Coordinates of C-alpha atoms in Angstrom, one line a residue:
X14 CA -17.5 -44.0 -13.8
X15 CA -14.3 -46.5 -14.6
X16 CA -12.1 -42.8 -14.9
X17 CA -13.6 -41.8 -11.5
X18 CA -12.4 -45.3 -9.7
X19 CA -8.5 -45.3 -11.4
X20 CA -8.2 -42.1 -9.9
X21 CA -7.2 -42.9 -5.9
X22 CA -9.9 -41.4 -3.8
X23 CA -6.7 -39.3 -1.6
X24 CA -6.3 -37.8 -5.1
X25 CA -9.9 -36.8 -5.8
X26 CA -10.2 -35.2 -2.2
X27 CA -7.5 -33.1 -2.3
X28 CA -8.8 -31.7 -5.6
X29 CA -12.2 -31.0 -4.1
X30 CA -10.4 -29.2 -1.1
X31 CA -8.0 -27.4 -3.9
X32 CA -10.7 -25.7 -5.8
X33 CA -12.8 -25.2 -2.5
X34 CA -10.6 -23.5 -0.7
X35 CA -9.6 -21.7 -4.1
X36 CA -13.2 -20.2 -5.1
X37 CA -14.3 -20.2 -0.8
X38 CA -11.1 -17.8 -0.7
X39 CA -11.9 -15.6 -3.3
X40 CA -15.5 -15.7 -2.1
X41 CA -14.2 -14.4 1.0
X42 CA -11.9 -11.6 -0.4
X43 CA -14.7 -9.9 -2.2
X44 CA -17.0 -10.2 0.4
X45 CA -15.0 -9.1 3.2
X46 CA -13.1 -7.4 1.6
X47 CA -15.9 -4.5 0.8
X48 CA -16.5 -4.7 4.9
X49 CA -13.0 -4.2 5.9
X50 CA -11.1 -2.8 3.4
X51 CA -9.0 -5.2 1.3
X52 CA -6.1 -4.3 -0.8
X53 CA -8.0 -3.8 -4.2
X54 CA -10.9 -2.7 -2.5
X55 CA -8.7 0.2 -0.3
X56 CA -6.1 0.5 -3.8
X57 CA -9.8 1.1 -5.8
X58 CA -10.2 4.5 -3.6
X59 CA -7.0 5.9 -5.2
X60 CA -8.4 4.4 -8.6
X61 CA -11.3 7.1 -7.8
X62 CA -8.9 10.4 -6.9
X63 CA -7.0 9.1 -10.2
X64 CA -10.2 9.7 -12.4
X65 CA -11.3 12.9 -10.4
X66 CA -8.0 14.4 -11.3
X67 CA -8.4 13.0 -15.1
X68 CA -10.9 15.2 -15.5
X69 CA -9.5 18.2 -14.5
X70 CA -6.5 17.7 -16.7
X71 CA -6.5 18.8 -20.4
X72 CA -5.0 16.9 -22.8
X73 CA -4.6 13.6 -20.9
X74 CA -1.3 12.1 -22.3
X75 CA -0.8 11.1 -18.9
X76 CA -3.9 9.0 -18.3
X77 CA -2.8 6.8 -21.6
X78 CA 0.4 6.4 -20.7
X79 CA -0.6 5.2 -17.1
X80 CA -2.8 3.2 -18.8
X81 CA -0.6 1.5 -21.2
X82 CA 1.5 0.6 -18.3
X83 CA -1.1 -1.1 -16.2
X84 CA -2.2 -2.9 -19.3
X85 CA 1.8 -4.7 -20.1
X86 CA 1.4 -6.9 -16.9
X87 CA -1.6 -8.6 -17.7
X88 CA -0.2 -9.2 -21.6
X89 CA 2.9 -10.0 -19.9
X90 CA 1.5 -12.6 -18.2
X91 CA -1.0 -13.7 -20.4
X92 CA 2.2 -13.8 -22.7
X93 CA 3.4 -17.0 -20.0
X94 CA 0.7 -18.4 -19.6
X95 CA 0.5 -19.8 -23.1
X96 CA 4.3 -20.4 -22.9
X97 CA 3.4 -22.5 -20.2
X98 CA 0.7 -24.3 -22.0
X99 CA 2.6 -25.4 -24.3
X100 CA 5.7 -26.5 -21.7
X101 CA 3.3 -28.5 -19.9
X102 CA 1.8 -30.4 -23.3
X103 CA 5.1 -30.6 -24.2
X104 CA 5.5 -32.7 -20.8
X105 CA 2.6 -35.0 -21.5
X106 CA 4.7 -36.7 -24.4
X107 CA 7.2 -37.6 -22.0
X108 CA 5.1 -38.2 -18.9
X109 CA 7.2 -41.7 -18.7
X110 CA 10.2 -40.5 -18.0
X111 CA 8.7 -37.3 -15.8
X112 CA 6.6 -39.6 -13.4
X113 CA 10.3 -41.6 -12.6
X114 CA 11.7 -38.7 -12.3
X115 CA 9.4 -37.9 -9.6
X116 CA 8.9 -41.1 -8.1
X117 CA 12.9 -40.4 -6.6
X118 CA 12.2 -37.5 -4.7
X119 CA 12.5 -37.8 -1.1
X120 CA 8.6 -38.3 0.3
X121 CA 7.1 -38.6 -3.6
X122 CA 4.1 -41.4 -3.5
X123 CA 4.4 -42.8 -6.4
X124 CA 1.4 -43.5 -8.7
X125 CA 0.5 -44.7 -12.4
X126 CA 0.9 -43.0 -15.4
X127 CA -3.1 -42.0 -16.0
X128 CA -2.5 -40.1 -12.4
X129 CA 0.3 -38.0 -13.5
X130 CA -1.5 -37.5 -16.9
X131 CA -4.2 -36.4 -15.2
X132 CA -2.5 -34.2 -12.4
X133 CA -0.5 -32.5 -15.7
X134 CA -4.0 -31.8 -17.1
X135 CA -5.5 -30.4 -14.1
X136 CA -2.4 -27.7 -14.6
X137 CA -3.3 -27.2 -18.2
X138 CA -6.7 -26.0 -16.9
X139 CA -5.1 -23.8 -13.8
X140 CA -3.2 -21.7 -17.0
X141 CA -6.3 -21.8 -19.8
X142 CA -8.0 -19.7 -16.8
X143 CA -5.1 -17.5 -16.1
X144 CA -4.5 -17.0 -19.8
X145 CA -8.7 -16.0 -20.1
X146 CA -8.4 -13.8 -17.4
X147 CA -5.3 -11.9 -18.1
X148 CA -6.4 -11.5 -22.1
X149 CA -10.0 -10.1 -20.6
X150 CA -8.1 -7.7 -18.1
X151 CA -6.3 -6.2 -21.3
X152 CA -9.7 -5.8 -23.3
X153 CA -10.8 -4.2 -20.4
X154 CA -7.8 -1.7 -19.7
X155 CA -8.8 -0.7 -23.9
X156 CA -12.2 0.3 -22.8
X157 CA -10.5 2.1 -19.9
X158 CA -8.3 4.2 -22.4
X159 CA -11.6 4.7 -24.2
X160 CA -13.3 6.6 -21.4
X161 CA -10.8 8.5 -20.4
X162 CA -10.5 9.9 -24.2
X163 CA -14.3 9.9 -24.5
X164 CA -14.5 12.1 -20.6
X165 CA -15.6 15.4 -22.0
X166 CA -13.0 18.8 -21.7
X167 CA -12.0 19.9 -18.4
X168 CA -13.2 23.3 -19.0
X169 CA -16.7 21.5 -19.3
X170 CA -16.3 20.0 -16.0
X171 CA -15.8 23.5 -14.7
X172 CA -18.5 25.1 -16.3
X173 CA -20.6 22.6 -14.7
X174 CA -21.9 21.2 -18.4
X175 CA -21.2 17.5 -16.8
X176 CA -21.4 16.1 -13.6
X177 CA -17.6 15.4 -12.8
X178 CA -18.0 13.1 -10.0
X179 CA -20.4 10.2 -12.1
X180 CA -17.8 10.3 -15.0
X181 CA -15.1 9.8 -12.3
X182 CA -17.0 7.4 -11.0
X183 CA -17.2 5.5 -14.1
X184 CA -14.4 5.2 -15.0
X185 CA -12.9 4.5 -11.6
X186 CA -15.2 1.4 -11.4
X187 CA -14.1 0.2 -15.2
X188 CA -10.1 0.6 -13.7
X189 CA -11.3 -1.1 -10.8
X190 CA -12.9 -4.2 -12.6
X191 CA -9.6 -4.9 -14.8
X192 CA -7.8 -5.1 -11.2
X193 CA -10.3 -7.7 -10.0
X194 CA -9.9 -9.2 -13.2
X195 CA -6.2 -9.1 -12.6
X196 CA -6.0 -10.1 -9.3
X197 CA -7.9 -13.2 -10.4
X198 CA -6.0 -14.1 -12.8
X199 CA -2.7 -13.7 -10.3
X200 CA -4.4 -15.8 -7.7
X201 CA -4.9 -18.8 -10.3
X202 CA -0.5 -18.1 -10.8
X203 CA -0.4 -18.6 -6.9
X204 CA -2.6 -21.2 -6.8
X205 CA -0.8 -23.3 -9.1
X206 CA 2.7 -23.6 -7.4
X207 CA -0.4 -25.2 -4.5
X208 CA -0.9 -28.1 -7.2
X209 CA 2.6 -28.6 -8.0
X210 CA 2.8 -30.3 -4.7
X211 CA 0.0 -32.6 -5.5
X212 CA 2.9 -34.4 -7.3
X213 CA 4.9 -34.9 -4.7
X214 CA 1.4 -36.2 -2.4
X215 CA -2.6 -35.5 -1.9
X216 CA -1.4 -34.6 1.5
X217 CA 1.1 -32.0 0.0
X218 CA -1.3 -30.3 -2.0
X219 CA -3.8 -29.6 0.7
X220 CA -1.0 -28.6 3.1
X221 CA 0.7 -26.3 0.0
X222 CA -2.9 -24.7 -1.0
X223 CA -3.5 -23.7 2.8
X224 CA -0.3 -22.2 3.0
X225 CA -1.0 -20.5 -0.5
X226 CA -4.5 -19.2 1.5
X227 CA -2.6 -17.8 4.5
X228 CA 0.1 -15.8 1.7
X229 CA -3.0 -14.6 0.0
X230 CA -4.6 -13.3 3.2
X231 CA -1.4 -11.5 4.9
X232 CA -1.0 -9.4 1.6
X233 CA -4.6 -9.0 1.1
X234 CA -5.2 -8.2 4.5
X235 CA -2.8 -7.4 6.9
X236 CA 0.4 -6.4 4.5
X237 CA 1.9 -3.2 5.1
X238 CA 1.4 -1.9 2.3
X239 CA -2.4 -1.9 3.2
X240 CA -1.6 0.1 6.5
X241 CA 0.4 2.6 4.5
X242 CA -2.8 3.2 1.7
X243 CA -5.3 2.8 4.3
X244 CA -3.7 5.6 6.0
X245 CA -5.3 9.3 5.3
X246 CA -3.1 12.3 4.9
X247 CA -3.5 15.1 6.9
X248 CA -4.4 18.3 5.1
X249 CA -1.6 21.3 5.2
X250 CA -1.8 23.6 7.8

């Protein structure tokens, strides 16, 4: 209870609004998302035509190497986020000089050293998640490779010894579960440059995280990109 009263109460609101509209947001992404066609949800159709044609193919070099490439983002950025684990432990051993440093900038409130502490802490934990969900998107994308080389031969499919659609199926929805896995992981990366404003003010951080909410939504949403996947393509004539 005496940690919960040195922290300002403007502090402790702005991280309740933080992580609400964080998790509300992605709430709201999957939900709605399966109603009007988000991004993953619309880029998880073309996830399925990927695996339909995986099984008509024979060998599938090209399904490994597509999914060795969709595997080095995540350990890309899994890769960071531990660099910037370390960078911001590295700052709590000089958290002295880092909160004056602050303190000058234009519109900065200042506060005490357990605040800033704490704030650099609340960061560390931001990353750990990143760095949890970008390692389990990777372990994921190996059991992808690992049904696509278990998917029987195409000549199979085409003697109708296995049903070609539920094997799609499958492993369209293991594809599509290391994107979400991805995409969460990303949002915590978008989310964080949200709490770097809590430095500067509660104020700031609730303003930066809505703004973060609104950048999420237009490419989740209403990018054009969207428009372009969502659109179908008209059979030859």
């Amino acid at each position: 209870m005496k940690f919960l009263s040195i922290i300002p109460w403007a502090d402790w609101l702005a991280l309740v609004c933080f992580f609400a509209l964080w998790t509300g947001y992605a709430w709201f992404a999957r939900v709605w998302g399966r109603k009007v066609g988000s991004l993953i949800q619309t880029t998880n159709r073309y996830r399925g035509y990927w695996m339909m044609q995986a099984t008509s193919r024979d060998p599938r070099m090209i399904d490994g190497v597509i999914t060795q490439t969709l595997s080095a983002t995540p350990a890309f950025f899994s890769s960071t986020s531990i660099l910037v684990i370390g960078g911001l432990f590295a700052l709590l051993g000089t958290t002295d000089k880092a909160n004056e440093l602050m303190s000058e900038i234009p519109f900065a409130q200042a506060t005490t050293l357990i605040v800033f502490e704490f704030k650099i802490l609340v960061m560390v934990a931001i990353f750990v998640y990143a760095f949890f969900r970008f390692s389990w998107c990777m372990r994921q994308y190996t059991f992808v490779a690992l049904v696509i080389g278990a998917l029987p031969p195409a000549e199979d499919f085409e003697a109708d010894k296995y049903d070609r659609r539920a094997y799609a199926e499958r492993a369209a929805a293991m594809v599509g579960a290391a994107a979400e896995t991805f995409n969460d992981g990303l949002r915590a990366y978008y989310f964080s440059f949200a709490a770097l404003a809590w430095f500067v003010s509660p104020v700031a951080m609730v303003v930066a995280t809505l703004a973060v909410v609104a950048i999420l939504y237009s490419r989740e949403f209403r990018s054009e990109v969207l428009s372009i996947l969502k659109d179908e393509i008209p059979p030859s004539t």
